[in-house]
PDB file of C-alpha atoms in Angstrom:
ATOM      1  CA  UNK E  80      62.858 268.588  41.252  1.00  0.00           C
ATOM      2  CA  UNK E  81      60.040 266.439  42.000  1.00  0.00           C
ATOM      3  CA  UNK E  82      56.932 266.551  44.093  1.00  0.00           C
ATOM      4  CA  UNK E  83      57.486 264.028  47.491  1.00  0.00           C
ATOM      5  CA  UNK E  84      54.233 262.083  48.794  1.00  0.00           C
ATOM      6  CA  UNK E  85      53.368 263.904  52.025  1.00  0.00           C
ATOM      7  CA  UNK E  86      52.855 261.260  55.072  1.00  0.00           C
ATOM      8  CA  UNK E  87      49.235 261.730  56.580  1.00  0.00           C
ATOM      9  CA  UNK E  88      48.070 261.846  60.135  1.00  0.00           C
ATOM     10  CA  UNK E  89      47.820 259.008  61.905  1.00  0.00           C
ATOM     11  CA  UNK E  90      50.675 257.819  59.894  1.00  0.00           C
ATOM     12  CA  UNK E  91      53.592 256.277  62.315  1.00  0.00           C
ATOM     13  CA  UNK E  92      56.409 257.525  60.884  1.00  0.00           C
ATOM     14  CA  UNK E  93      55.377 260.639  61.360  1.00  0.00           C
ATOM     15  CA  UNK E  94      56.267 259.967  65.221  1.00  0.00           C
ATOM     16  CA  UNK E  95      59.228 259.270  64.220  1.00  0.00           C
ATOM     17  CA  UNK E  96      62.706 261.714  66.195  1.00  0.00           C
ATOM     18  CA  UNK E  97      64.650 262.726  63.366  1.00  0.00           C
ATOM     19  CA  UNK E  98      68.300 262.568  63.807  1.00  0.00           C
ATOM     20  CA  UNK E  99      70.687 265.248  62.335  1.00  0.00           C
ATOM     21  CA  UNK E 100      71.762 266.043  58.835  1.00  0.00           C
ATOM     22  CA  UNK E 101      75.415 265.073  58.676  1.00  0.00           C
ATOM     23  CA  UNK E 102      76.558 266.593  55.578  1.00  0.00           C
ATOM     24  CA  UNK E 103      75.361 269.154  53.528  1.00  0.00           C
ATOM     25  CA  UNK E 104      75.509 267.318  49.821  1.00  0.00           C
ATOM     26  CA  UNK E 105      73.762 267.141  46.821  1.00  0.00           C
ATOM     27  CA  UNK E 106      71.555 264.799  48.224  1.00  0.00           C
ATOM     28  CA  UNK E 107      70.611 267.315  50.892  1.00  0.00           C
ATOM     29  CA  UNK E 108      70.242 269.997  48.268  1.00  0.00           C
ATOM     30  CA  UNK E 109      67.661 267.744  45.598  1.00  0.00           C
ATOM     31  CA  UNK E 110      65.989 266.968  48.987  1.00  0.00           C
ATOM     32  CA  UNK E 111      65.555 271.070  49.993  1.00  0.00           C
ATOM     33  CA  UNK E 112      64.260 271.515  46.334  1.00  0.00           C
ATOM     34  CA  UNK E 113      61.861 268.642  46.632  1.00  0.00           C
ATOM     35  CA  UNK E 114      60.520 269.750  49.409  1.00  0.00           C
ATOM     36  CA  UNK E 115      60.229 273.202  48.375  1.00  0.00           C
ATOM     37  CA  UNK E 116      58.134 272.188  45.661  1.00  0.00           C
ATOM     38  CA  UNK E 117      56.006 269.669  47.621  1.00  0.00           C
ATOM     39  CA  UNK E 118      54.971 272.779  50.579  1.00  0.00           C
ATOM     40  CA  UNK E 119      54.477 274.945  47.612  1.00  0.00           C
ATOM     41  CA  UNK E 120      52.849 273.080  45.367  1.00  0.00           C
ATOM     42  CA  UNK E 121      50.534 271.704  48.615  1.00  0.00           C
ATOM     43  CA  UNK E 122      49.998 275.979  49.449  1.00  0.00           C
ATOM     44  CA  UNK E 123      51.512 274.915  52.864  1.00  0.00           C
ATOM     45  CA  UNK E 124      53.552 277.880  54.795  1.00  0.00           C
ATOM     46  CA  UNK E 125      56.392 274.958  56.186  1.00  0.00           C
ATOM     47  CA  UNK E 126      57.307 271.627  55.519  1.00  0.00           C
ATOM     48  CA  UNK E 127      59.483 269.205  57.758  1.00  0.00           C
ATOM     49  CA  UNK E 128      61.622 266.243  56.535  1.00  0.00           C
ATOM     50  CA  UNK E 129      59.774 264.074  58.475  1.00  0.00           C
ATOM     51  CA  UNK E 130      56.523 264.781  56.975  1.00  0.00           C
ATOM     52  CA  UNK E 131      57.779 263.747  53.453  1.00  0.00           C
ATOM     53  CA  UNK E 132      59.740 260.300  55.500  1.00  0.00           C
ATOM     54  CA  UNK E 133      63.136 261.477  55.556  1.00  0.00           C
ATOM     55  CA  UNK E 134      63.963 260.884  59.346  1.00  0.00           C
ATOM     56  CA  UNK E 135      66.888 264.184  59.297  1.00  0.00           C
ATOM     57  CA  UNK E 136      66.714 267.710  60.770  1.00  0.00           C
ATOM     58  CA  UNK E 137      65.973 269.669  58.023  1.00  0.00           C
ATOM     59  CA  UNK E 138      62.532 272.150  57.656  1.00  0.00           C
ATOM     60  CA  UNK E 139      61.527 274.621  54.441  1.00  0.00           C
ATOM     61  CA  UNK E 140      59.513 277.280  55.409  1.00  0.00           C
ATOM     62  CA  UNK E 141      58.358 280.304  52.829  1.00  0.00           C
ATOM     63  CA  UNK E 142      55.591 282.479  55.172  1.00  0.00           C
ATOM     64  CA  UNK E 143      55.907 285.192  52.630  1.00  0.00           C
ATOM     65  CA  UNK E 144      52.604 286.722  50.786  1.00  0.00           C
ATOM     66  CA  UNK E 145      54.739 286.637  47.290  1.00  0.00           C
ATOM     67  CA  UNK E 146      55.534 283.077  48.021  1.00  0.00           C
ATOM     68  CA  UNK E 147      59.231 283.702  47.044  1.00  0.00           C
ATOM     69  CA  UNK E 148      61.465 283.866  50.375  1.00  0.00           C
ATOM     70  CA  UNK E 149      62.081 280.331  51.037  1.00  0.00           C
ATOM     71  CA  UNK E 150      63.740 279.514  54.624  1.00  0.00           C
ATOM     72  CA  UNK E 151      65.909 276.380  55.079  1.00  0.00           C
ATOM     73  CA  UNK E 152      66.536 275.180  58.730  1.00  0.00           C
ATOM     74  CA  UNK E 153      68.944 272.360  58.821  1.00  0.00           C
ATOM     75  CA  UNK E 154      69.602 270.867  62.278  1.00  0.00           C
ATOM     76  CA  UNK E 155      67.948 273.711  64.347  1.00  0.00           C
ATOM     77  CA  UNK E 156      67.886 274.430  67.567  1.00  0.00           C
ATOM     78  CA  UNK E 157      65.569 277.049  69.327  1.00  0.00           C
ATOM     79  CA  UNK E 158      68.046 278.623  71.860  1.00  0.00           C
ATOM     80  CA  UNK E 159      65.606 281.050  73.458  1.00  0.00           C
ATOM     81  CA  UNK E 160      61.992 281.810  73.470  1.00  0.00           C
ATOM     82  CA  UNK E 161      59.643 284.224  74.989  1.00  0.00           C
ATOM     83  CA  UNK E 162      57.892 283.219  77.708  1.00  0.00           C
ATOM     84  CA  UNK E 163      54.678 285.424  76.146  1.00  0.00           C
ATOM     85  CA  UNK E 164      52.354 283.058  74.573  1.00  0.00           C
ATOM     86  CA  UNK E 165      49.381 282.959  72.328  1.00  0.00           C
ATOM     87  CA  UNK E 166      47.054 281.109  70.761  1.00  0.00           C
ATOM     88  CA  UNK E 167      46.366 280.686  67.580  1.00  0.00           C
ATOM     89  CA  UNK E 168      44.677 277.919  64.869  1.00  0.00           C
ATOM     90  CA  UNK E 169      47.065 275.982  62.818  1.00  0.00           C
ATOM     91  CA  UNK E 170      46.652 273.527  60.304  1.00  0.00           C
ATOM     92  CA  UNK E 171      49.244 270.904  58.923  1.00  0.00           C
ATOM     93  CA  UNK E 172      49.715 269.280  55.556  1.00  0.00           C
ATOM     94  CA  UNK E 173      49.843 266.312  57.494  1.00  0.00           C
ATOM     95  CA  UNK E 174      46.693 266.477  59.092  1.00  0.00           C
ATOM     96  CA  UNK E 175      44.635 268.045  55.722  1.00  0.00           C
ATOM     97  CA  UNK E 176      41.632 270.179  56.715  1.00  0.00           C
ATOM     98  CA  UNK E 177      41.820 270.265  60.160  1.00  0.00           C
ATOM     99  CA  UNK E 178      42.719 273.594  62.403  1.00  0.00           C
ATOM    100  CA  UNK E 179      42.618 273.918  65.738  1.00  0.00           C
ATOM    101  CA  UNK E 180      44.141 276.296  68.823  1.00  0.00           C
ATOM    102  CA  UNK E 181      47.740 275.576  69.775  1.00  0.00           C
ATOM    103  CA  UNK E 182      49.296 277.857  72.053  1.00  0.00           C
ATOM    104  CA  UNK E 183      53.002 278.624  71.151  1.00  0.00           C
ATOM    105  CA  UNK E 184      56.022 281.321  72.877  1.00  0.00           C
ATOM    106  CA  UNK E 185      55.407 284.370  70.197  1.00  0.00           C
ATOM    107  CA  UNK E 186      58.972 284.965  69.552  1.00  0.00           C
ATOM    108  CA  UNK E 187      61.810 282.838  69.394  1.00  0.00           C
ATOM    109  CA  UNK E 188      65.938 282.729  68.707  1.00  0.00           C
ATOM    110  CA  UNK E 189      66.938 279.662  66.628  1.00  0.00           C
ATOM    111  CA  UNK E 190      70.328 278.632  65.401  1.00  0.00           C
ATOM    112  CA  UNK E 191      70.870 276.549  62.598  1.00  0.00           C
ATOM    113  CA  UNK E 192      72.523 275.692  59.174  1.00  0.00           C
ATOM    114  CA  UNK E 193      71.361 277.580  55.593  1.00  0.00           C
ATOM    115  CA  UNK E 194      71.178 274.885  52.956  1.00  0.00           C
ATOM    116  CA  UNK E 195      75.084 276.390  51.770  1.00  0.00           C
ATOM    117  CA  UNK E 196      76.431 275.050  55.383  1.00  0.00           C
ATOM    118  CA  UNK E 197      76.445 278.379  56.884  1.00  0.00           C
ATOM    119  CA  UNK E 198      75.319 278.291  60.753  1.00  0.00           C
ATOM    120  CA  UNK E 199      72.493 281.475  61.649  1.00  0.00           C
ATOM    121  CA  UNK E 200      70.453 282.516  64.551  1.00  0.00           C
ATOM    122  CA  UNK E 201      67.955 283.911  62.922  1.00  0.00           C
ATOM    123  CA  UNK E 202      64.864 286.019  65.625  1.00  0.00           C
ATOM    124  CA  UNK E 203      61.488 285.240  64.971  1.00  0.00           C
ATOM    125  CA  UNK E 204      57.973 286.168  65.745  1.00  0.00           C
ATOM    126  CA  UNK E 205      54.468 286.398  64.958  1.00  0.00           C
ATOM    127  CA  UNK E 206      53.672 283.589  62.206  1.00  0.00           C
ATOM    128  CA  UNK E 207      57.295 282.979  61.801  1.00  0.00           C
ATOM    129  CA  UNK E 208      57.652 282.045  65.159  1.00  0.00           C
ATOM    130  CA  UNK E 209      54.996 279.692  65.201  1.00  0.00           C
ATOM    131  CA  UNK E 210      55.850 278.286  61.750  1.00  0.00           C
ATOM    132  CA  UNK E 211      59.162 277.137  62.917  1.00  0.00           C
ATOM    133  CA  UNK E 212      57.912 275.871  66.629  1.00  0.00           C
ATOM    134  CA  UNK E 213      55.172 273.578  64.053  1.00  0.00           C
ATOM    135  CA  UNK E 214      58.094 272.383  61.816  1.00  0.00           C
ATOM    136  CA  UNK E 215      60.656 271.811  64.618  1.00  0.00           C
ATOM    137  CA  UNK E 216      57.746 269.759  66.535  1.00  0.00           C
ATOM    138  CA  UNK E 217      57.548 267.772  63.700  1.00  0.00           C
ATOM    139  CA  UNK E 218      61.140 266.524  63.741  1.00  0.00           C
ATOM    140  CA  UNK E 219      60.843 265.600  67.613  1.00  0.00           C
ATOM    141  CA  UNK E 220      57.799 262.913  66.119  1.00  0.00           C
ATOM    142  CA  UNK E 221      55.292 265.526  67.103  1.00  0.00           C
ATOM    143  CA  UNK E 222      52.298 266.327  65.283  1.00  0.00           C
ATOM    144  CA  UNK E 223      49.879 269.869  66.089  1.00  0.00           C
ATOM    145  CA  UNK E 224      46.840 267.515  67.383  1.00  0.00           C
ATOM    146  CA  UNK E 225      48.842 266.215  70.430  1.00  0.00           C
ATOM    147  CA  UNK E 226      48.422 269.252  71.648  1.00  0.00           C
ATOM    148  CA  UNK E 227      44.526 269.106  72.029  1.00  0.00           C
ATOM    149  CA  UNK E 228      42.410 267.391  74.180  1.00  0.00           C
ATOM    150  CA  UNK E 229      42.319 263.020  73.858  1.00  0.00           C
ATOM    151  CA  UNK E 230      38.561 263.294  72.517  1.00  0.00           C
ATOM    152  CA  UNK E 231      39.480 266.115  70.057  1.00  0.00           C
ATOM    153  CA  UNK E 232      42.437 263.825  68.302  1.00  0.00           C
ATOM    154  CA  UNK E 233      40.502 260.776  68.491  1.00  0.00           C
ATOM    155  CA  UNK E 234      38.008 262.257  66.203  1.00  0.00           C
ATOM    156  CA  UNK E 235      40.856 263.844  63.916  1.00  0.00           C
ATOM    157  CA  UNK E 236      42.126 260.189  63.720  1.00  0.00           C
ATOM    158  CA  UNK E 237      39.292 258.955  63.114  1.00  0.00           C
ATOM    159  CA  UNK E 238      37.938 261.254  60.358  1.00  0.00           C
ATOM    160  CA  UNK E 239      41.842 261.311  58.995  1.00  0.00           C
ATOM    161  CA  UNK E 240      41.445 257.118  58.671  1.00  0.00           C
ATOM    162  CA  UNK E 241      38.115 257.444  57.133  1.00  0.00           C
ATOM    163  CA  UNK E 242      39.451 259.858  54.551  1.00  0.00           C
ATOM    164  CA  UNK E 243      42.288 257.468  53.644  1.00  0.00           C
ATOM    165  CA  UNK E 244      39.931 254.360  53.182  1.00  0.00           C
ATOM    166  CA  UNK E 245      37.368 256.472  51.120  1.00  0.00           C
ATOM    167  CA  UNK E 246      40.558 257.261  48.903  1.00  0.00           C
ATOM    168  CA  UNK E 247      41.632 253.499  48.761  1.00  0.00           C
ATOM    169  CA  UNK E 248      38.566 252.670  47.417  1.00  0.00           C
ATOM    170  CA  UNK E 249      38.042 255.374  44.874  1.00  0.00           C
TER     171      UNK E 249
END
């Protein structure tokens, strides 16, 4: 296994539409473990391909307190969800430090593949539910902040570039 460089807001590629996983191989398998260990290792909740620059439909997510239920989504699909909403902060480990109110549908129905090939509809809600909606955004080139207000992600951009050239020069 090894630890993946996570792609940081305002980073392009991060806009990029991921297309779908086509086979289920040991390439898709070291990439599941990879970025198992990256969300861990980061103490982030989910983790989409996209985020680590693998353009395919494929998110981890562990939301569990023990840190030891790992979730793997490959090509899903949210097939229903509630029209109840809520807001509620989230963060990204693509946009480090930064939380902010993004409404979201608190329960949802996705189908997709496990990482053994095996297509589920799994029911979610609460944290779950959001979880997935963040990942699943991320693989449609969508990051959290383009859900808040122009001035709002102008200033996460621009704190976000700031960071990265204070880092460049350390």
């Amino acid at each position: 296994m090894a630890l993946l460089p996570i792609l940081v807001y305002p980073d392009p590629r991060l806009h990029t539409v991921a297309r779908p996983v086509q086979a289920i191989d040991a390439r898709i398998q070291t990439l599941v473990a990879d970025m198992l260990e990256t969300m861990y290792d980061a103490n982030g909740i989910g983790l989409a391909a996209t985020q680590v620059d693998v353009h395919e439909r494929l998110i981890v997510i562990d939301v569990s307190e023990e840190r030891n239920q790992p979730l793997v989504l490959i090509n899903p699909e949210i097939v229903w969800a509630s029209d109840d909403k809520q807001l509620g902060d989230e963060g990204c480990l693509s946009v480090p430090g930064i939380y902010d109110g993004v409404e979201r549908s608190t329960a949802i129905r996705v189908r997709a593949l496990d990482d053994k090939g095996q297509e589920r509809t799994l029911e979610a809600q609460g944290l779950l539910a959001v979880c997935i909606q963040h990942e699943m955004d991320h693989l449609q080139g969508k990051v959290f902040v383009e859900y808040l207000s122009p001035l709002k992600r102008n200033r996460i951009k621009t704190k976000m570039l700031k960071a990265r050239r204070e880092t460049e020069r350390a």
